[in-house]
mmCIF file of C-alpha atoms in Angstrom:
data_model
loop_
_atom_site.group_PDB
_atom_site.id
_atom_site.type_symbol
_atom_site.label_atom_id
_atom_site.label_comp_id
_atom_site.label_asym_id
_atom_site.label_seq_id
_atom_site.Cartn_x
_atom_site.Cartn_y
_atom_site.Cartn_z
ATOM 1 C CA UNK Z 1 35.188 -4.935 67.936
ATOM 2 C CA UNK Z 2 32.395 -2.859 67.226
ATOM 3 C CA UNK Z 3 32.318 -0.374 64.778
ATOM 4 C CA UNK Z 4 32.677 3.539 65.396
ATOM 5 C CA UNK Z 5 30.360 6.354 64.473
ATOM 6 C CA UNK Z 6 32.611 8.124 61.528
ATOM 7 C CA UNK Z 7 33.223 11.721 61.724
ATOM 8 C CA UNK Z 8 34.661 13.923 59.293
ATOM 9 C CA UNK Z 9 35.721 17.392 59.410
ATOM 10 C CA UNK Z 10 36.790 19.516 56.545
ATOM 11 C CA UNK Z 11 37.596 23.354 55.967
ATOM 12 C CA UNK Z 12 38.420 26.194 53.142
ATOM 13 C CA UNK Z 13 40.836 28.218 54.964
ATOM 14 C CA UNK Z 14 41.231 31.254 57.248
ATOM 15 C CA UNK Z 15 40.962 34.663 56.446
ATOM 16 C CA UNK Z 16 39.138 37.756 56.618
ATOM 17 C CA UNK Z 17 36.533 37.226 54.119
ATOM 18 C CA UNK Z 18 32.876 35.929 54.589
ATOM 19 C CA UNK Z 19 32.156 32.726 53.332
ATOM 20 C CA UNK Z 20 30.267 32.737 50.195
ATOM 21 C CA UNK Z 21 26.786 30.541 49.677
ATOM 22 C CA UNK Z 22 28.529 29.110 46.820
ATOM 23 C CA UNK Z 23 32.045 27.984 49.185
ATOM 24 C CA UNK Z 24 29.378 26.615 52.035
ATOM 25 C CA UNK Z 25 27.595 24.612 49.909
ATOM 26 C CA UNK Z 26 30.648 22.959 48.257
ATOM 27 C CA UNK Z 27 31.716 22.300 52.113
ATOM 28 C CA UNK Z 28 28.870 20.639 52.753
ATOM 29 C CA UNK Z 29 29.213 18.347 49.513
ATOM 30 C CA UNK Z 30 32.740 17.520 50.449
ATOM 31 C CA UNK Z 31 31.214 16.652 54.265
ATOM 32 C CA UNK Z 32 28.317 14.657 52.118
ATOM 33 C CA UNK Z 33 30.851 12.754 49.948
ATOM 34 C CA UNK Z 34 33.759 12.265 52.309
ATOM 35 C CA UNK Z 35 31.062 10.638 54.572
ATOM 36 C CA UNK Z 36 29.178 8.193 52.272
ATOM 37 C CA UNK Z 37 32.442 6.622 51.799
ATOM 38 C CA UNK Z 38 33.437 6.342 55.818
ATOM 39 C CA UNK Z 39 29.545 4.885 55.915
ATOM 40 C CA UNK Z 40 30.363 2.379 53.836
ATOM 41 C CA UNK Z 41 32.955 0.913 55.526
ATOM 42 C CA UNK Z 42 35.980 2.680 53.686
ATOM 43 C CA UNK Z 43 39.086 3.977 55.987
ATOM 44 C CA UNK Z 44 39.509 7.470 57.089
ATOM 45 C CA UNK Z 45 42.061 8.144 54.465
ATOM 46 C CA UNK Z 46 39.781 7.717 51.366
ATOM 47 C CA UNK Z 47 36.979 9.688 53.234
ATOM 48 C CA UNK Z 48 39.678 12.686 53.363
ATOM 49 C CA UNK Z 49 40.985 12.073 50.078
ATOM 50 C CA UNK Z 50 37.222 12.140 48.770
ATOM 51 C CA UNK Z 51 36.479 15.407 50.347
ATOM 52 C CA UNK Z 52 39.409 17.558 49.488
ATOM 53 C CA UNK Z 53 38.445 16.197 45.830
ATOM 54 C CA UNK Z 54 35.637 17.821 45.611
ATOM 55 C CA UNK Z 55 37.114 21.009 47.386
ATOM 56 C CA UNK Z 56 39.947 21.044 44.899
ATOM 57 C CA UNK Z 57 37.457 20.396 41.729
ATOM 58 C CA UNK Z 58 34.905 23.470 42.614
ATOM 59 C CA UNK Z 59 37.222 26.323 41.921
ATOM 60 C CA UNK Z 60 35.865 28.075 44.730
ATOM 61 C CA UNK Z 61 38.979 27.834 47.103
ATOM 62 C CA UNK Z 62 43.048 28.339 46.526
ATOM 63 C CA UNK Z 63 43.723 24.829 45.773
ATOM 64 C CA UNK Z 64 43.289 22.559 42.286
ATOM 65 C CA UNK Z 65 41.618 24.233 39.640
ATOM 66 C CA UNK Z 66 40.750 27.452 41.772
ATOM 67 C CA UNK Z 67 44.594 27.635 42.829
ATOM 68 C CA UNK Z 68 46.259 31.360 42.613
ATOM 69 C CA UNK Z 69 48.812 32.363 40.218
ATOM 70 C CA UNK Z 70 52.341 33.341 41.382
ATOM 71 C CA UNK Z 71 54.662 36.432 40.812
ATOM 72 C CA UNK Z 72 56.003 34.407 37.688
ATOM 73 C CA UNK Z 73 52.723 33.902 36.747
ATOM 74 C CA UNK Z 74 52.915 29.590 37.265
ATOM 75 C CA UNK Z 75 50.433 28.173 38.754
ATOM 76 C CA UNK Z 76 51.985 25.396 41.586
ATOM 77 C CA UNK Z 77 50.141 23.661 43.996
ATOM 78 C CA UNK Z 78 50.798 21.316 47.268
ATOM 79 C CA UNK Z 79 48.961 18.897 49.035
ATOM 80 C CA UNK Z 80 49.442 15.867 51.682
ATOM 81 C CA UNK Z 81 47.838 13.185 52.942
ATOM 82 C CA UNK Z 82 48.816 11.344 56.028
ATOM 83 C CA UNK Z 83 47.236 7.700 57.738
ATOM 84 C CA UNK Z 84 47.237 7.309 61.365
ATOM 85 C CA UNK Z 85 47.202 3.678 60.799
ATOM 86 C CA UNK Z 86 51.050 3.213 60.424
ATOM 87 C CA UNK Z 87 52.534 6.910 59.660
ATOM 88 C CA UNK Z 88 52.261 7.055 56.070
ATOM 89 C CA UNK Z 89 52.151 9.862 54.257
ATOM 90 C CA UNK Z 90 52.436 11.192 50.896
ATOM 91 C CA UNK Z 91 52.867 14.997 49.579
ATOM 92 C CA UNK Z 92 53.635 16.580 46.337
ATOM 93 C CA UNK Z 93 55.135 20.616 46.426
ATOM 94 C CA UNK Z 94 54.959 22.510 43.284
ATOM 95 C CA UNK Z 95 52.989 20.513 41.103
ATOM 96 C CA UNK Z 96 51.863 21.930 38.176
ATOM 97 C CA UNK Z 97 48.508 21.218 35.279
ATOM 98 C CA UNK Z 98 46.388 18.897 37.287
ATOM 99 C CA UNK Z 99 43.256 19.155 38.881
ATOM 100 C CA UNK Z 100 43.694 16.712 42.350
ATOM 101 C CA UNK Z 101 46.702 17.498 44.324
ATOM 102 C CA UNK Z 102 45.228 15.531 47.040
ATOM 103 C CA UNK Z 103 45.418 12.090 44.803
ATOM 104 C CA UNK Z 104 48.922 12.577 43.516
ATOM 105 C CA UNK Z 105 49.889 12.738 47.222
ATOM 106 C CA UNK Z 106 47.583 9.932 47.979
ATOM 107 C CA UNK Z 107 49.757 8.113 44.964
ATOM 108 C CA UNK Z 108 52.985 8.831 46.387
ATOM 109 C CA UNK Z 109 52.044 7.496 49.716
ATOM 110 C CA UNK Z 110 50.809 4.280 48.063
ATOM 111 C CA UNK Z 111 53.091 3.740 45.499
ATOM 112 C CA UNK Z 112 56.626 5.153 46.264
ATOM 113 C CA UNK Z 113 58.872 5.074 49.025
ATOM 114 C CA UNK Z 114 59.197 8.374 49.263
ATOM 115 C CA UNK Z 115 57.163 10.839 51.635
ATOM 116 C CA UNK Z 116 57.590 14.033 49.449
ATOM 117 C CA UNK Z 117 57.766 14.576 45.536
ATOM 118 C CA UNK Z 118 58.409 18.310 44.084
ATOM 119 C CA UNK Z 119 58.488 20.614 40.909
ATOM 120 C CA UNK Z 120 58.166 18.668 37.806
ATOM 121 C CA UNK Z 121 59.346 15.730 38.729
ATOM 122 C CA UNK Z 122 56.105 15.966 40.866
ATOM 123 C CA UNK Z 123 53.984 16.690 37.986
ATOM 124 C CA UNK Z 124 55.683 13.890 35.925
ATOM 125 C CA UNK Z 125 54.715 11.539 38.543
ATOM 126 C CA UNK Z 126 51.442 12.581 38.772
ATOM 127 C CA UNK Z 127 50.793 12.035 34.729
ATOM 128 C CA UNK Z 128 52.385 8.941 34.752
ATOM 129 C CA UNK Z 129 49.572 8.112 37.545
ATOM 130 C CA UNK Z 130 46.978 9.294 34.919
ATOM 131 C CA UNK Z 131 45.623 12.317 37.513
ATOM 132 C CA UNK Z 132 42.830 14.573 35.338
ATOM 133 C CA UNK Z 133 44.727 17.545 33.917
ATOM 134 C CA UNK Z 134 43.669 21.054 33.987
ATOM 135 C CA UNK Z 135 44.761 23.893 31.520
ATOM 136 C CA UNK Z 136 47.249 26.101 32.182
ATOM 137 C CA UNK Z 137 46.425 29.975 32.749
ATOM 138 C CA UNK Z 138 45.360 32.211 30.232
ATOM 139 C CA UNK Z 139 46.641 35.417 28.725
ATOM 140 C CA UNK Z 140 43.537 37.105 30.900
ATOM 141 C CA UNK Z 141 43.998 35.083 33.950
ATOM 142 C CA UNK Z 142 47.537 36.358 34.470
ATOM 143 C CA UNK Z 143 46.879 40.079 33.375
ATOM 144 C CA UNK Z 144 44.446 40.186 36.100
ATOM 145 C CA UNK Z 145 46.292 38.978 38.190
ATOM 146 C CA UNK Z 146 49.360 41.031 37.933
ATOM 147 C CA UNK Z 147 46.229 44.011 38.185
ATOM 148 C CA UNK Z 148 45.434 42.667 41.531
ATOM 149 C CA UNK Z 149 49.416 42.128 43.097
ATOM 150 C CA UNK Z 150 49.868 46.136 42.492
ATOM 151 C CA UNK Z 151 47.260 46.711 45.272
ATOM 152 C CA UNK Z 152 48.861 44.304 47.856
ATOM 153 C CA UNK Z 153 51.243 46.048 49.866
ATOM 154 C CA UNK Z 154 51.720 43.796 52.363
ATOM 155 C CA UNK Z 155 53.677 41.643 50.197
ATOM 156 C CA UNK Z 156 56.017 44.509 48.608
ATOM 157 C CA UNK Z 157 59.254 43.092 49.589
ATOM 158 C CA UNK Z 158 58.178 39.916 47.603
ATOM 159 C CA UNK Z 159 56.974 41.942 44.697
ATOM 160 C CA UNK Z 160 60.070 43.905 44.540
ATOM 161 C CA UNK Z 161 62.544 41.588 44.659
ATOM 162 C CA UNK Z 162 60.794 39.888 42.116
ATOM 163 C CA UNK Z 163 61.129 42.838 40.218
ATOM 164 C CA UNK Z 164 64.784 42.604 39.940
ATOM 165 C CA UNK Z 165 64.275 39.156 39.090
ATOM 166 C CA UNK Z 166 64.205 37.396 35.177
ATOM 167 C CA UNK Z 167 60.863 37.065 33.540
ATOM 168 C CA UNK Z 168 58.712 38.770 37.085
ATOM 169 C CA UNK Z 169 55.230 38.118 36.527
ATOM 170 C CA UNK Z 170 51.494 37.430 37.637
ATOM 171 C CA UNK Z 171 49.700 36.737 40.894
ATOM 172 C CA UNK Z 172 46.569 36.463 42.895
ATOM 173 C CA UNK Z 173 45.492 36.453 46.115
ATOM 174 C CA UNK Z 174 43.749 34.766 48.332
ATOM 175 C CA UNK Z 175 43.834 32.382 51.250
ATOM 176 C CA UNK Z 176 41.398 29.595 50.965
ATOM 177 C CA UNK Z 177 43.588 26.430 51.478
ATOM 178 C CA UNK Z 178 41.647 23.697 52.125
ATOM 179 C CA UNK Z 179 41.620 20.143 54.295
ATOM 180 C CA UNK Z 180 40.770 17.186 55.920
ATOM 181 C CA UNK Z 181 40.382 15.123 58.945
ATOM 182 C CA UNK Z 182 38.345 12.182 59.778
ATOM 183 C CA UNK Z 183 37.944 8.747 61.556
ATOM 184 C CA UNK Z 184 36.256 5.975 60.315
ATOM 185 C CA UNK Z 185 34.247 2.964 61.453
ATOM 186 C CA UNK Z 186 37.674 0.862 62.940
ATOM 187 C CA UNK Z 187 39.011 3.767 64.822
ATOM 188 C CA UNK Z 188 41.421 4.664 62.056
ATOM 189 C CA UNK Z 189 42.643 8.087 61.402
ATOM 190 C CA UNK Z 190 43.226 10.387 58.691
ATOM 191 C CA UNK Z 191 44.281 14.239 57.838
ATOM 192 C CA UNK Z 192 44.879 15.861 54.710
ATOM 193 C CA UNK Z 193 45.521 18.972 53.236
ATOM 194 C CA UNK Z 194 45.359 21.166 49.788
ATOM 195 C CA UNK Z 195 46.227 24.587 48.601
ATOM 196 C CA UNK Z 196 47.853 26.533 45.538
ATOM 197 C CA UNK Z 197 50.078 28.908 48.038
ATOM 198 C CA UNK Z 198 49.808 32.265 49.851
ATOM 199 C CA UNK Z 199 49.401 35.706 47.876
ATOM 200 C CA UNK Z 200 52.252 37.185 45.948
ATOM 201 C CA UNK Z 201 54.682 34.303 46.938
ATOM 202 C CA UNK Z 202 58.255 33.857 45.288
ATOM 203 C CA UNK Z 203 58.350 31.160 42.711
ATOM 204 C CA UNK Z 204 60.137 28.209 44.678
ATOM 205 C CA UNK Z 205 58.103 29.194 48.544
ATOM 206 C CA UNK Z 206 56.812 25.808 49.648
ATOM 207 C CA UNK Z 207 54.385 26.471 52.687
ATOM 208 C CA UNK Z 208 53.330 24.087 55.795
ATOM 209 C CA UNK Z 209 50.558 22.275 53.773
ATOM 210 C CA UNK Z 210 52.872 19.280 52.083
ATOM 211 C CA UNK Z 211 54.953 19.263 55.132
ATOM 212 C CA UNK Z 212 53.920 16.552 57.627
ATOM 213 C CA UNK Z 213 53.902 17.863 61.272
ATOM 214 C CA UNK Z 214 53.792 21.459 59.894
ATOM 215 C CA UNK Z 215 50.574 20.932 57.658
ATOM 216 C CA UNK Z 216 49.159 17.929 58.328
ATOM 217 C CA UNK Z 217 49.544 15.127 60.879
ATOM 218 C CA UNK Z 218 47.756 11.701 62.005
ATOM 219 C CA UNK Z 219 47.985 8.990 64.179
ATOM 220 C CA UNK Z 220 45.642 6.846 65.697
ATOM 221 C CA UNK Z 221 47.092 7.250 69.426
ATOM 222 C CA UNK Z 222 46.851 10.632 69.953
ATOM 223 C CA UNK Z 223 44.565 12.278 67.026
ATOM 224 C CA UNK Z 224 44.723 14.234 63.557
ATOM 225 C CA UNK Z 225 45.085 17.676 62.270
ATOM 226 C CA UNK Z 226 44.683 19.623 59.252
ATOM 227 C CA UNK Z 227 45.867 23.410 59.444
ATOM 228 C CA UNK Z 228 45.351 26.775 57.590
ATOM 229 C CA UNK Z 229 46.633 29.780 57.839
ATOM 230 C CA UNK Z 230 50.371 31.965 57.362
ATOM 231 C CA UNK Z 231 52.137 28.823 55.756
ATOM 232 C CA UNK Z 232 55.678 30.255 57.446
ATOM 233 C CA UNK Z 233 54.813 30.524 61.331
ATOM 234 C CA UNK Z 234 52.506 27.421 61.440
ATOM 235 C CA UNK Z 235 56.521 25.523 59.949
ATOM 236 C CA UNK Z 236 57.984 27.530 62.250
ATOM 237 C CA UNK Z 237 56.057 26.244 65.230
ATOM 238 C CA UNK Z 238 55.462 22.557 63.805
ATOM 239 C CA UNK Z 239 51.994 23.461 64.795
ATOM 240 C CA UNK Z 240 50.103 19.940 63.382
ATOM 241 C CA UNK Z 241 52.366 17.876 65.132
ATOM 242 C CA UNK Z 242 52.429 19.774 68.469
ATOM 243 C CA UNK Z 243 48.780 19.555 69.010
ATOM 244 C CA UNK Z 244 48.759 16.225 67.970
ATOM 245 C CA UNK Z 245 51.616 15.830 70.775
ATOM 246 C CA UNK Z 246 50.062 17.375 73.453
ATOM 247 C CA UNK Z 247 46.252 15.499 72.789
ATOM 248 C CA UNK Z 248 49.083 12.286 73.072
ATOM 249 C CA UNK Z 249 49.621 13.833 76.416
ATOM 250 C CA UNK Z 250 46.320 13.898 77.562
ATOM 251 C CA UNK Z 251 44.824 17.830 76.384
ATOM 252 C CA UNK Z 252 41.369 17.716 74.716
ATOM 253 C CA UNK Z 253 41.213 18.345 71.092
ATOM 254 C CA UNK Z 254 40.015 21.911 72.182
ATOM 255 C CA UNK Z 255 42.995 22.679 75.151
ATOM 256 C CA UNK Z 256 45.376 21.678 72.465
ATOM 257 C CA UNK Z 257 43.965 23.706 70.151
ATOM 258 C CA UNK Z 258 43.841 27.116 71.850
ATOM 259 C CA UNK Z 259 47.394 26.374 73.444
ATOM 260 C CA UNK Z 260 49.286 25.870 69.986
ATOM 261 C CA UNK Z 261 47.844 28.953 68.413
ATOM 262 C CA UNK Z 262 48.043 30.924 71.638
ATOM 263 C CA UNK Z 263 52.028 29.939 71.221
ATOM 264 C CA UNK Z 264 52.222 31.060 67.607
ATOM 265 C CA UNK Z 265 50.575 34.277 67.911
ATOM 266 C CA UNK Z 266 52.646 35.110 71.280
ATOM 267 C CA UNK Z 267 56.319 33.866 69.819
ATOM 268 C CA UNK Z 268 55.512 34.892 66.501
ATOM 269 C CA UNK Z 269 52.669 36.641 65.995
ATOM 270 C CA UNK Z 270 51.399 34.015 63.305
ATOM 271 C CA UNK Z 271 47.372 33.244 62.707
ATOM 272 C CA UNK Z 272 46.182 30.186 61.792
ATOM 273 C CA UNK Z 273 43.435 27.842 61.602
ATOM 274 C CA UNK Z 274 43.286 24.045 62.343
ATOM 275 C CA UNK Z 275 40.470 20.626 62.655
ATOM 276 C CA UNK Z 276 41.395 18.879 65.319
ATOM 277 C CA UNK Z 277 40.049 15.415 66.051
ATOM 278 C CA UNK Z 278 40.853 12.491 68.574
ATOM 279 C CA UNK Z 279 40.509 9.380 68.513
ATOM 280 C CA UNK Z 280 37.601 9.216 70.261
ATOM 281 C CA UNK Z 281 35.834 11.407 68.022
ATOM 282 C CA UNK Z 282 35.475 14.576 70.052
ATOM 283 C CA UNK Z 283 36.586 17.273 67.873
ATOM 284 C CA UNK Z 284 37.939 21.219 67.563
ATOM 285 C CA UNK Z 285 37.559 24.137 65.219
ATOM 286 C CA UNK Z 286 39.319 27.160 65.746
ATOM 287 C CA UNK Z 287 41.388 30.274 64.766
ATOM 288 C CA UNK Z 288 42.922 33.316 64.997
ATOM 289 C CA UNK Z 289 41.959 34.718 61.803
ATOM 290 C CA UNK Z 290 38.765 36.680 61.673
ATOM 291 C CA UNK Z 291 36.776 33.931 59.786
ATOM 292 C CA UNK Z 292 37.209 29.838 59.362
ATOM 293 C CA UNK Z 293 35.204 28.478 56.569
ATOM 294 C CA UNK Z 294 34.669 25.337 57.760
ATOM 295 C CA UNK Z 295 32.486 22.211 58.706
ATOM 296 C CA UNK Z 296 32.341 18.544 60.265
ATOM 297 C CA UNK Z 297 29.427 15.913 60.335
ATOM 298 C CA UNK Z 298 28.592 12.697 61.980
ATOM 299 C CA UNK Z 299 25.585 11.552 59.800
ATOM 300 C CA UNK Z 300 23.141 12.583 62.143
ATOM 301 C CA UNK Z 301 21.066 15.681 60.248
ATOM 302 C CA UNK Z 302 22.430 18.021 57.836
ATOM 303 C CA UNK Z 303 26.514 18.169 57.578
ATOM 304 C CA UNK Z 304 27.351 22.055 59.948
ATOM 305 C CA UNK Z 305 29.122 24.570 58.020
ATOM 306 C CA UNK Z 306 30.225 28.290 59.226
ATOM 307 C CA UNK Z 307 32.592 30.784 59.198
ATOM 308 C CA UNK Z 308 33.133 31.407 62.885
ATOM 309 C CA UNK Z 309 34.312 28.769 65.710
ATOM 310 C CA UNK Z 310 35.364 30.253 68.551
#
């Protein structure tokens, strides 16, 4: 069999808000790094795994050590990783003081027999596995945040019910989950996914990204997919595993694309973003968020990273 040209995409979420210089050259070092090891020979799950590493490690996006604080003033993160190979997966929801998400996922899909760990169980699990800690907010870190959840209006039913709540407390905002998707040399696919949570969430909210077929999905017959976006309409819709479905069914990554997030702004007005990639390496960005900071690379020139794909 001879061997594929790898491809790897990877993104930082959708939003509103222009990339920064900093953010698009941290993309293209995940894209450099998650690459080198598909190169090598590695499969398409260690190539995601080693890009949402570096992703999570930069502090420049919602997820690992750059994760947001919420209303209690926690800091709780998710991630999920997910091999087209054979349907494994492995997630974690809620985990707390480390600085790789994406590895104590990868851990539970190698090591349990379990799909999804949460809370502190989670977080037990993933210091029993060793995972690099990071230190919990500070003092500061929550009083600015609880500065910036005043301004946020759009979340007042969240912020007042929290209100009437025990021990309400601190948040930030922002929406740059990140993610995943490649294929490697043997045709193997891979999609994963990161993120500390959406702005001024309820202690407890558990989003699409550690929810296979919501978040993330893979499989070598039809293709992968890593989404961003309003955590609660992309569950809603099942959006990862839908476009996954209808590639299966013979739509280009693109057609399947534009058709799933066509459906969940018309049934429920959610926005989103999403990598799309088949398995025979044709690809799709897209979303229906003002900005996607995002990129994908297939060793030829410099990895291509932007902020727009339409």
């Amino acid at each position: 069999m001879n061997a594929r040209t790898p491809v790897i995409l990877v993104h930082g979420g959708a939003g509103v808000g222009m990339m920064t210089a900093a953010q698009a050259s941290c993309l293209r070092e995940a894209l450099a790094q998650g690459y080198a090891e598909l190169r090598r020979g590695a499969p398409a799950i260690r190539g995601v795994e080693t890009a949402i590493r570096v992703l999570e490690g930069s502090g420049l996006f919602n997820a690992g050590v750059g994760s947001v604080l919420q209303l209690d003033g926690g800091r709780r993160m998710d991630a999920s990783l997910m091999d087209g190979r054979d349907l494994r997966a492995g997630a974690v929801a809620a985990v707390e003081g480390i600085r790789y998400p994406i590895t104590a996922a990868r851990h539970v899909m190698d090591e349990t027999d379990h799909v999804l760990l949460a809370g502190k169980p989670a977080t037990r699990f993933a210091r029993y596995c060793r995972i690099e800690r990071q230190a919990p907010p500070t003092a500061a870190a929550r009083k600015a945040a609880l500065a910036d959840a005043r301004t946020l209006a759009f979340a007042s039913k969240s912020w007042s019910l929290l209100q009437k709540m025990p021990r309400a407390g601190r948040l930030q905002a922002a929406c740059e989950t990140v993610g995943a998707v490649a294929l490697d040399q043997a045709g193997n696919s891979a999609a994963g996914a990161s993120t500390g949570g959406a702005g001024l969430m309820l202690p407890g909210r558990v989003g699409d990204t550690p929810q296979i077929g919501s978040g993330v999905y893979a499989d070598n017959e039809a293709g992968a997919v890593s989404m961003t976006g309003r955590g609660e309409g992309i569950i809603r819709v099942a959006v990862a595993k839908e476009i996954v479905d209808r590639m299966e069914a013979g739509a280009t990554p693109n057609r399947a694309l534009q058709c799933v997030l066509r459906k969940l702004a018309d049934r429920i007005h959610g926005t989103a973003g999403a990598l799309v990639l088949a398995p025979n390496g044709r690809f799709a960005i897209g979303h229906t968020t003002p900005r996607m900071a995002a990129g994908h690379w297939t060793g030829n020139g410099r990895p291509i990273v932007a902020d727009r794909f339409r």
